[in-house]
């Protein structure tokens, strides 16, 4: 039997096949369905003596083409049955479908990856910019306590400028060897924090004190550094006043001309000292013990000045009382002034080893910075992570016909030569439908021991290993496409026979 010719084609003319060659010869299956569309056969003109078949009724919504007009071509991939005229596609509909189909391949495109990662990159960029800005703000002109280059309140740039105007040359060193090499009879050496020095550094400074013949000013040396740097002096607690007079009423212990000239100054708020060394000058006492102590050196012309507090030298206190005068006279008695500001290298242990690991060179603040970056990364990961929860149904943007989905699945199987998968789907769907027809429970539909006897009993045939039902429902994979098409036909025939029996 031949299919009806295309409506609108005059009798006697051979109508054009509705499907291009090669498109209708493969099976079209879908998951859960074991049927396949019938293979289209090109229509043949009626033979001599045979009446022409009646024309199919035309759909009221689709006008028939005029006689002699070209039949619309059917593109590969359209789900049109053989012999049925293709319905016209509205302008732009095919393009929209192609765009929808290709949207799944764009999930891993660079644009989508950038859209997913830009939030994390933006957060990391903000953190890095903030870290750089904070580092820049913390550096700048901040050099540390008593640094002559610093204009901060605890710096000494103002005093260094006054000394420069009086002809005193200032120089900054950061290690004990440079400090010891720079000392001499015409040099004043100021050590900003003696208690931070290790034993090798203290020995170097002590050697400079004994041999240079110049002046050495030690700022707030405590009980840790006094035995090495000034063994003749000891600490006597802290002063409880900030501004002090050079000498107590009726006392003659302060023989320092600079103290008599400066008068009252802010040398308190620091340590007090005592000594039994002859020739020393004890000035600015608090509670009977001086806050400024001058010890003579073993070398002629040299001396050591102990300052219980250096607050009167700072920028924010230099203009108070006689602080500027006292600072100029104590540090400007020689033409050269060396500011020794100890660094991390001079804060070494007493072993004197200069070897340090990589972690020893990293500042302690970077550990907190790394911890903050790690916390930010964890928060960003939690923010951008996939939310786990119940599935949400969404409406498809376009309606896809079942025939199109079936043909698309079949083309994928054919392209991958997945005859085994196609045969498995066909057999599984047929077994499920046969199980419902013969009364086999759905969980046992794929068990040959249960399903095959029920099917053969329905067909009144004997069950056995070579029974056609066993081979069809649980047989091997077809060797080629022709065998797969034959399998689909036999499965359809078996199902029809069971339904009609």
Coordinates of C-alpha atoms in Angstrom, one line a residue:
X1 CA 0.0 0.0 0.0
X2 CA 1.4 3.4 -0.9
X3 CA 0.8 6.6 1.0
X4 CA -1.4 9.3 -0.4
X5 CA 0.2 11.8 -2.7
X6 CA 0.8 15.2 -1.5
X7 CA -2.3 17.3 -1.6
X8 CA -2.3 19.6 -4.6
X9 CA -0.3 17.3 -6.8
X10 CA -2.1 16.4 -10.0
X11 CA -2.7 12.7 -10.6
X12 CA -0.1 11.0 -12.8
X13 CA 2.7 13.1 -11.5
X14 CA 5.3 11.6 -9.3
X15 CA 5.3 13.6 -6.0
X16 CA 8.6 14.5 -4.4
X17 CA 9.5 12.5 -1.3
X18 CA 8.6 14.4 1.8
X19 CA 11.8 13.5 3.6
X20 CA 15.3 13.8 2.1
X21 CA 17.1 10.6 1.5
X22 CA 18.9 9.2 4.6
X23 CA 16.8 11.1 7.1
X24 CA 14.0 8.6 7.6
X25 CA 15.9 5.3 7.6
X26 CA 17.1 5.4 11.3
X27 CA 15.0 4.5 14.3
X28 CA 13.6 7.4 16.4
X29 CA 13.1 6.4 20.0
X30 CA 12.4 8.2 23.2
X31 CA 13.0 7.3 26.8
X32 CA 10.1 5.2 28.0
X33 CA 8.6 4.8 24.5
X34 CA 9.3 1.7 22.4
X35 CA 7.6 2.6 19.2
X36 CA 9.3 4.2 16.3
X37 CA 7.8 6.3 13.4
X38 CA 7.0 4.3 10.3
X39 CA 9.7 4.4 7.6
X40 CA 8.6 6.7 4.9
X41 CA 8.3 5.3 1.4
X42 CA 8.4 7.5 -1.7
X43 CA 5.0 7.7 -3.3
X44 CA 4.5 6.1 -6.7
X45 CA 2.0 7.2 -9.4
X46 CA -1.0 5.1 -10.0
X47 CA -0.6 2.3 -12.6
X48 CA -2.6 1.7 -15.6
X49 CA -6.2 0.9 -14.9
X50 CA -5.9 1.9 -11.2
X51 CA -8.1 4.7 -10.0
X52 CA -6.3 7.7 -8.5
X53 CA -6.6 7.8 -4.7
X54 CA -8.8 10.5 -3.4
X55 CA -7.2 13.7 -2.3
X56 CA -6.8 14.2 1.5
X57 CA -9.1 16.9 3.0
X58 CA -7.3 20.1 3.4
X59 CA -7.0 21.7 6.8
X60 CA -9.0 24.9 7.1
X61 CA -6.0 26.7 8.6
X62 CA -3.5 25.6 6.0
X63 CA -4.5 26.5 2.4
X64 CA -3.5 24.0 -0.3
X65 CA -0.9 25.2 -2.8
X66 CA -2.1 26.1 -6.3
X67 CA -1.6 23.5 -9.1
X68 CA 1.9 23.8 -10.5
X69 CA 3.2 25.7 -7.6
X70 CA 6.5 24.3 -6.0
X71 CA 6.0 22.2 -2.9
X72 CA 7.7 23.7 0.2
X73 CA 10.9 22.0 0.9
X74 CA 11.3 20.3 4.3
X75 CA 14.6 20.9 6.1
X76 CA 16.3 18.0 7.8
X77 CA 15.4 17.9 11.5
X78 CA 11.7 19.0 11.1
X79 CA 9.2 16.5 12.6
X80 CA 6.9 16.3 9.5
X81 CA 5.3 13.0 8.6
X82 CA 5.7 11.6 5.1
X83 CA 3.0 12.8 2.8
X84 CA 1.9 15.7 5.0
X85 CA 2.5 19.2 3.7
X86 CA 4.8 21.3 5.9
X87 CA 3.1 24.1 7.7
X88 CA 4.6 27.5 7.1
X89 CA 6.9 28.7 9.8
X90 CA 6.2 32.3 11.1
X91 CA 9.1 34.7 10.4
X92 CA 11.7 34.5 13.1
X93 CA 10.4 31.4 14.8
X94 CA 13.1 29.1 13.5
X95 CA 15.8 31.5 14.6
X96 CA 14.4 31.7 18.1
X97 CA 14.4 27.9 18.4
X98 CA 18.0 27.7 17.2
X99 CA 19.0 30.3 19.8
X100 CA 17.2 28.3 22.5
X101 CA 18.8 25.1 21.4
X102 CA 22.3 26.6 21.5
X103 CA 21.9 28.3 24.8
X104 CA 23.0 25.1 26.7
X105 CA 26.4 25.2 25.0
X106 CA 27.1 28.7 26.2
X107 CA 27.0 27.7 29.9
X108 CA 30.8 27.4 29.9
X109 CA 31.5 30.4 27.7
X110 CA 34.0 33.0 28.8
X111 CA 31.2 35.6 29.3
X112 CA 29.3 33.3 31.7
X113 CA 32.4 32.3 33.6
X114 CA 33.2 36.0 34.0
X115 CA 29.7 36.7 35.2
X116 CA 30.1 34.0 37.9
X117 CA 33.6 35.0 39.0
X118 CA 33.5 38.8 38.8
X119 CA 32.0 39.0 42.4
X120 CA 34.9 37.1 43.9
X121 CA 37.5 39.0 41.8
X122 CA 35.9 42.3 42.8
X123 CA 36.1 41.4 46.5
X124 CA 39.7 40.4 46.2
X125 CA 40.5 43.6 44.4
X126 CA 38.9 45.7 47.1
X127 CA 40.9 43.8 49.8
X128 CA 44.1 44.3 47.9
X129 CA 43.5 48.0 47.3
X130 CA 42.6 48.5 50.9
X131 CA 45.8 46.7 52.0
X132 CA 48.0 48.8 49.7
X133 CA 46.3 52.0 50.9
X134 CA 46.8 51.1 54.5
X135 CA 50.4 50.2 53.9
X136 CA 50.9 53.5 52.1
X137 CA 49.3 55.5 55.0
X138 CA 51.4 53.7 57.6
X139 CA 54.6 54.4 55.8
X140 CA 55.0 57.9 54.4
X141 CA 56.9 60.2 56.8
X142 CA 56.5 57.9 59.8
X143 CA 60.0 56.7 60.8
X144 CA 59.7 55.8 64.4
X145 CA 60.3 57.2 67.9
X146 CA 62.8 60.0 68.2
X147 CA 63.6 59.8 64.5
X148 CA 65.1 63.1 63.3
X149 CA 63.4 62.6 59.9
X150 CA 59.9 62.3 61.4
X151 CA 57.5 65.1 61.7
X152 CA 55.1 63.1 63.9
X153 CA 54.5 64.1 67.4
X154 CA 57.0 61.5 68.7
X155 CA 59.6 62.4 66.2
X156 CA 62.5 64.9 66.6
X157 CA 62.7 66.7 63.3
X158 CA 62.1 70.1 65.0
X159 CA 65.1 69.5 67.3
X160 CA 67.3 68.3 64.3
X161 CA 66.4 71.5 62.5
X162 CA 67.4 73.7 65.4
X163 CA 70.7 71.8 65.8
X164 CA 71.3 72.2 62.0
X165 CA 70.9 76.0 62.4
X166 CA 73.5 75.9 65.2
X167 CA 76.0 74.1 63.0
X168 CA 75.5 70.6 64.2
X169 CA 75.5 67.9 61.5
X170 CA 73.0 65.0 62.1
X171 CA 73.4 61.5 60.8
X172 CA 71.2 58.4 61.3
X173 CA 72.6 54.8 61.7
X174 CA 70.7 51.6 62.2
X175 CA 73.2 49.1 63.5
X176 CA 75.8 49.0 66.3
X177 CA 78.9 48.6 64.0
X178 CA 78.1 51.9 62.1
X179 CA 77.4 53.6 65.4
X180 CA 80.7 52.5 66.9
X181 CA 82.6 53.5 63.8
X182 CA 81.0 57.0 63.7
X183 CA 82.0 57.9 67.2
X184 CA 85.0 60.2 68.1
X185 CA 86.0 63.1 70.3
X186 CA 83.8 65.5 68.3
X187 CA 80.8 63.3 68.1
X188 CA 77.7 62.9 70.2
X189 CA 76.1 59.4 70.0
X190 CA 72.4 59.1 70.9
X191 CA 71.0 55.6 71.5
X192 CA 67.2 55.8 71.3
X193 CA 66.4 52.5 73.0
X194 CA 69.3 50.7 74.7
X195 CA 67.2 47.9 76.2
X196 CA 66.4 46.5 72.7
X197 CA 70.1 45.8 72.0
X198 CA 71.5 42.4 72.1
X199 CA 74.7 41.6 74.0
X200 CA 77.0 42.0 70.9
X201 CA 75.5 45.4 70.2
X202 CA 75.9 46.5 73.8
X203 CA 79.6 45.5 73.8
X204 CA 80.1 47.6 70.6
X205 CA 78.4 50.7 72.2
X206 CA 80.3 50.2 75.4
X207 CA 83.6 50.1 73.6
X208 CA 82.7 53.4 71.8
X209 CA 81.8 55.0 75.2
X210 CA 85.2 54.1 76.7
X211 CA 87.5 54.8 73.8
X212 CA 85.8 57.6 71.7
X213 CA 86.3 60.5 74.1
X214 CA 83.0 62.0 72.9
X215 CA 79.5 62.1 74.5
X216 CA 77.1 59.2 74.6
X217 CA 73.4 59.9 75.4
X218 CA 71.4 56.8 76.5
X219 CA 67.6 57.3 76.4
X220 CA 65.8 55.6 79.3
X221 CA 68.2 52.7 79.8
X222 CA 66.7 50.1 82.2
X223 CA 68.1 47.4 84.4
X224 CA 68.7 45.2 81.4
X225 CA 71.2 47.4 79.6
X226 CA 72.7 49.5 82.5
X227 CA 75.1 46.7 83.7
X228 CA 76.7 46.6 80.2
X229 CA 76.5 50.3 79.2
X230 CA 76.8 52.2 82.5
X231 CA 77.7 49.8 85.3
X232 CA 78.2 52.6 87.8
X233 CA 74.5 53.6 87.8
X234 CA 71.3 51.9 88.9
X235 CA 67.6 52.6 88.4
X236 CA 65.5 53.9 91.3
X237 CA 61.9 53.6 90.0
X238 CA 59.9 56.1 88.1
X239 CA 59.4 59.8 88.5
X240 CA 55.8 61.0 89.2
X241 CA 56.2 64.5 87.8
X242 CA 56.6 65.7 84.3
X243 CA 58.2 69.2 84.7
X244 CA 61.1 69.3 87.2
X245 CA 63.6 71.9 88.4
X246 CA 67.3 71.4 87.6
X247 CA 68.2 71.0 91.3
X248 CA 66.4 70.6 94.6
X249 CA 66.4 73.6 97.0
X250 CA 69.7 73.8 98.8
X251 CA 71.3 71.0 96.7
X252 CA 74.6 71.3 94.9
X253 CA 74.6 67.9 93.1
X254 CA 73.7 69.4 89.6
X255 CA 76.9 70.8 88.2
X256 CA 75.7 70.6 84.6
X257 CA 75.8 74.1 83.0
X258 CA 73.2 73.1 80.4
X259 CA 70.7 72.4 83.2
X260 CA 71.3 75.8 84.9
X261 CA 70.8 77.6 81.6
X262 CA 67.6 75.7 80.5
X263 CA 65.9 75.9 83.9
X264 CA 62.7 74.0 84.5
X265 CA 62.2 71.2 81.9
X266 CA 59.9 68.2 81.2
X267 CA 62.4 65.4 82.1
X268 CA 59.9 63.6 84.3
X269 CA 57.5 60.8 83.5
X270 CA 60.4 58.3 83.2
X271 CA 63.1 56.5 85.1
X272 CA 65.2 57.8 88.0
X273 CA 68.9 56.9 88.6
X274 CA 71.4 56.8 91.4
X275 CA 75.2 56.5 91.4
X276 CA 78.2 56.6 93.7
X277 CA 80.7 57.5 91.0
X278 CA 82.7 60.6 91.9
X279 CA 82.4 63.6 89.5
X280 CA 78.9 62.7 88.3
X281 CA 76.2 65.4 87.9
X282 CA 72.7 64.5 89.1
X283 CA 70.1 67.0 87.8
X284 CA 66.3 67.3 87.7
X285 CA 65.6 65.2 90.8
X286 CA 62.3 63.7 91.6
X287 CA 61.8 62.3 95.1
X288 CA 65.6 62.8 95.8
X289 CA 66.8 60.9 92.7
X290 CA 67.9 62.5 89.4
X291 CA 66.2 61.9 86.1
X292 CA 69.2 63.3 84.2
X293 CA 72.6 61.8 85.2
X294 CA 75.9 62.6 83.7
X295 CA 78.7 60.1 84.3
X296 CA 82.4 60.9 83.4
X297 CA 84.2 58.6 81.0
X298 CA 87.6 56.9 81.5
X299 CA 88.7 58.8 78.4
X300 CA 89.5 62.5 78.9
X301 CA 86.7 64.8 77.6
X302 CA 84.2 62.0 77.3
X303 CA 81.0 61.5 79.3
X304 CA 77.8 59.5 79.3
X305 CA 74.3 61.1 79.8
X306 CA 71.5 59.0 81.1
X307 CA 68.0 60.4 80.3
X308 CA 65.2 58.9 82.3
X309 CA 62.7 60.2 79.7
X310 CA 63.2 61.6 76.2
X311 CA 59.7 63.2 76.0
X312 CA 61.2 66.7 76.2
X313 CA 63.1 66.1 72.9
X314 CA 59.9 65.2 70.9
X315 CA 58.2 67.5 68.4
X316 CA 55.1 68.0 70.5
X317 CA 57.0 68.9 73.7
X318 CA 60.0 70.8 72.4
X319 CA 58.4 74.3 72.9
X320 CA 57.4 73.6 76.6
X321 CA 59.4 75.1 79.5
X322 CA 63.2 74.9 78.8
X323 CA 63.0 71.7 76.8
X324 CA 64.5 73.2 73.6
X325 CA 67.4 74.8 75.4
X326 CA 68.2 71.6 77.3
X327 CA 68.0 69.5 74.2
X328 CA 70.2 71.9 72.2
X329 CA 72.9 71.9 74.9
X330 CA 72.9 68.2 75.6
X331 CA 73.0 67.1 71.9
X332 CA 74.8 70.1 70.4
X333 CA 78.0 70.1 72.5
X334 CA 79.9 68.5 69.6
X335 CA 79.8 69.4 65.9
X336 CA 78.6 65.9 64.9
X337 CA 75.5 64.1 66.1
X338 CA 74.8 60.4 65.4
X339 CA 71.3 59.1 65.9
X340 CA 71.5 55.3 66.6
X341 CA 68.0 53.9 66.0
X342 CA 68.1 50.1 66.5
X343 CA 66.4 47.9 64.0
X344 CA 65.2 44.3 64.0
X345 CA 68.7 43.1 63.2
X346 CA 70.1 44.7 66.4
X347 CA 67.3 43.0 68.5
X348 CA 68.9 39.6 68.0
X349 CA 69.5 37.1 70.8
X350 CA 72.6 36.9 72.8
X351 CA 74.0 34.1 70.5
X352 CA 74.9 36.7 67.9
X353 CA 73.7 34.6 65.0
X354 CA 72.7 36.6 62.0
X355 CA 71.0 33.7 60.2
X356 CA 67.2 34.1 59.8
X357 CA 64.6 32.0 58.1
X358 CA 62.0 33.2 55.6
X359 CA 59.3 33.4 58.3
X360 CA 61.5 35.5 60.5
X361 CA 61.8 38.2 57.8
X362 CA 58.0 38.4 57.3
X363 CA 56.4 41.1 59.5
X364 CA 54.0 39.9 62.1
X365 CA 51.1 42.0 60.7
X366 CA 51.0 39.9 57.5
X367 CA 49.7 36.9 59.5
X368 CA 46.6 38.8 60.3
X369 CA 46.3 40.0 56.7
X370 CA 46.5 36.5 55.4
X371 CA 43.9 35.4 58.0
X372 CA 41.6 38.2 56.8
X373 CA 42.1 37.2 53.2
X374 CA 41.2 33.6 54.0
X375 CA 38.1 34.7 55.9
X376 CA 37.1 36.8 52.9
X377 CA 37.6 33.9 50.5
X378 CA 35.5 31.6 52.7
X379 CA 32.7 34.2 52.9
X380 CA 32.8 34.7 49.1
X381 CA 32.7 30.9 48.5
X382 CA 29.6 30.6 50.8
X383 CA 28.1 33.6 49.0
X384 CA 28.6 32.2 45.5
X385 CA 28.2 28.5 46.2
X386 CA 25.4 26.5 44.8
X387 CA 22.3 26.5 47.0
X388 CA 21.1 23.0 47.9
X389 CA 17.4 22.6 48.3
X390 CA 14.2 21.1 46.7
X391 CA 13.9 21.2 43.0
X392 CA 11.9 24.0 41.5
X393 CA 9.8 23.5 38.4
X394 CA 10.1 26.2 35.8
X395 CA 8.1 26.7 32.6
X396 CA 10.1 26.1 29.4
X397 CA 10.6 29.3 27.3
X398 CA 9.2 27.5 24.2
X399 CA 6.9 24.5 23.7
X400 CA 8.7 21.5 22.2
X401 CA 6.6 18.8 20.5
X402 CA 7.1 15.2 21.5
X403 CA 7.9 14.2 17.9
X404 CA 10.8 16.8 17.7
X405 CA 12.2 15.5 21.0
X406 CA 12.0 11.9 19.8
X407 CA 13.7 12.7 16.5
X408 CA 16.4 14.7 18.3
X409 CA 17.1 11.8 20.6
X410 CA 17.2 9.3 17.7
X411 CA 19.6 11.5 15.8
X412 CA 21.9 11.7 18.8
X413 CA 21.9 7.9 19.0
X414 CA 22.6 7.5 15.3
X415 CA 25.4 10.1 15.4
X416 CA 27.1 8.2 18.3
X417 CA 26.3 4.8 16.8
X418 CA 24.6 3.9 20.1
X419 CA 22.6 0.9 18.8
X420 CA 23.0 -0.8 22.1
X421 CA 21.5 2.2 24.0
X422 CA 18.6 2.5 21.4
X423 CA 17.8 -1.2 21.6
X424 CA 17.9 -1.1 25.4
X425 CA 15.4 1.8 25.4
X426 CA 13.1 0.1 22.9
X427 CA 13.1 -3.2 24.8
X428 CA 12.7 -1.6 28.2
X429 CA 9.7 0.4 27.1
X430 CA 8.1 -2.7 25.4
X431 CA 8.6 -4.8 28.5
X432 CA 6.9 -2.2 30.7
X433 CA 3.9 -2.1 28.4
X434 CA 3.7 -5.9 28.1
X435 CA 3.9 -6.3 31.8
X436 CA 0.9 -4.1 32.3
X437 CA -1.0 -6.1 29.6
X438 CA -0.2 -9.6 31.0
X439 CA -0.6 -8.6 34.7
X440 CA 3.1 -8.7 35.8
X441 CA 4.0 -6.2 38.5
X442 CA 6.0 -3.3 37.4
X443 CA 9.1 -4.1 39.5
X444 CA 9.3 -7.5 37.8
X445 CA 8.8 -6.2 34.3
X446 CA 12.5 -6.6 33.4
X447 CA 12.8 -10.1 34.9
X448 CA 12.8 -12.7 32.1
X449 CA 11.8 -15.5 34.4
X450 CA 8.6 -13.7 35.3
X451 CA 7.7 -11.8 32.1
X452 CA 8.5 -14.3 29.3
X453 CA 6.2 -17.1 30.7
X454 CA 3.3 -14.6 31.1
X455 CA 3.7 -13.3 27.5
X456 CA 3.9 -16.8 26.0
X457 CA 0.9 -18.0 28.1
X458 CA -1.0 -15.0 26.7
X459 CA 0.1 -16.0 23.1
X460 CA -0.5 -19.8 23.8
X461 CA 3.1 -20.6 22.8
X462 CA 5.6 -22.6 24.7
X463 CA 8.3 -20.7 26.6
X464 CA 12.0 -21.7 26.1
X465 CA 15.4 -20.3 25.7
X466 CA 14.9 -20.1 21.9
X467 CA 11.4 -18.6 22.1
X468 CA 11.0 -15.5 19.9
X469 CA 9.7 -13.5 22.8
X470 CA 12.8 -14.2 24.8
X471 CA 15.1 -13.2 21.9
X472 CA 13.1 -10.0 21.3
X473 CA 12.8 -8.8 24.8
X474 CA 16.1 -9.9 26.2
X475 CA 18.3 -10.6 23.2
X476 CA 21.7 -9.3 22.1
X477 CA 22.5 -5.9 20.7
X478 CA 21.7 -5.5 16.9
X479 CA 24.7 -5.6 14.7
X480 CA 23.8 -2.8 12.4
X481 CA 21.1 -0.2 11.7
X482 CA 19.0 -2.6 9.6
X483 CA 18.9 -5.1 12.5
X484 CA 17.9 -2.3 14.8
X485 CA 15.0 -1.3 12.5
X486 CA 14.0 -4.9 12.3
X487 CA 14.0 -5.2 16.1
X488 CA 11.7 -2.2 16.4
X489 CA 9.3 -3.7 13.9
X490 CA 9.2 -7.1 15.6
X491 CA 8.7 -5.5 19.0
X492 CA 5.7 -3.5 17.6
X493 CA 4.3 -6.7 16.1
X494 CA 4.7 -8.6 19.4
X495 CA 3.0 -5.9 21.4
X496 CA 0.1 -5.8 18.9
X497 CA -0.3 -9.5 19.0
X498 CA -0.4 -9.5 22.8
X499 CA -3.0 -6.6 22.8
X500 CA -5.3 -8.5 20.4
X501 CA -4.9 -11.9 21.9

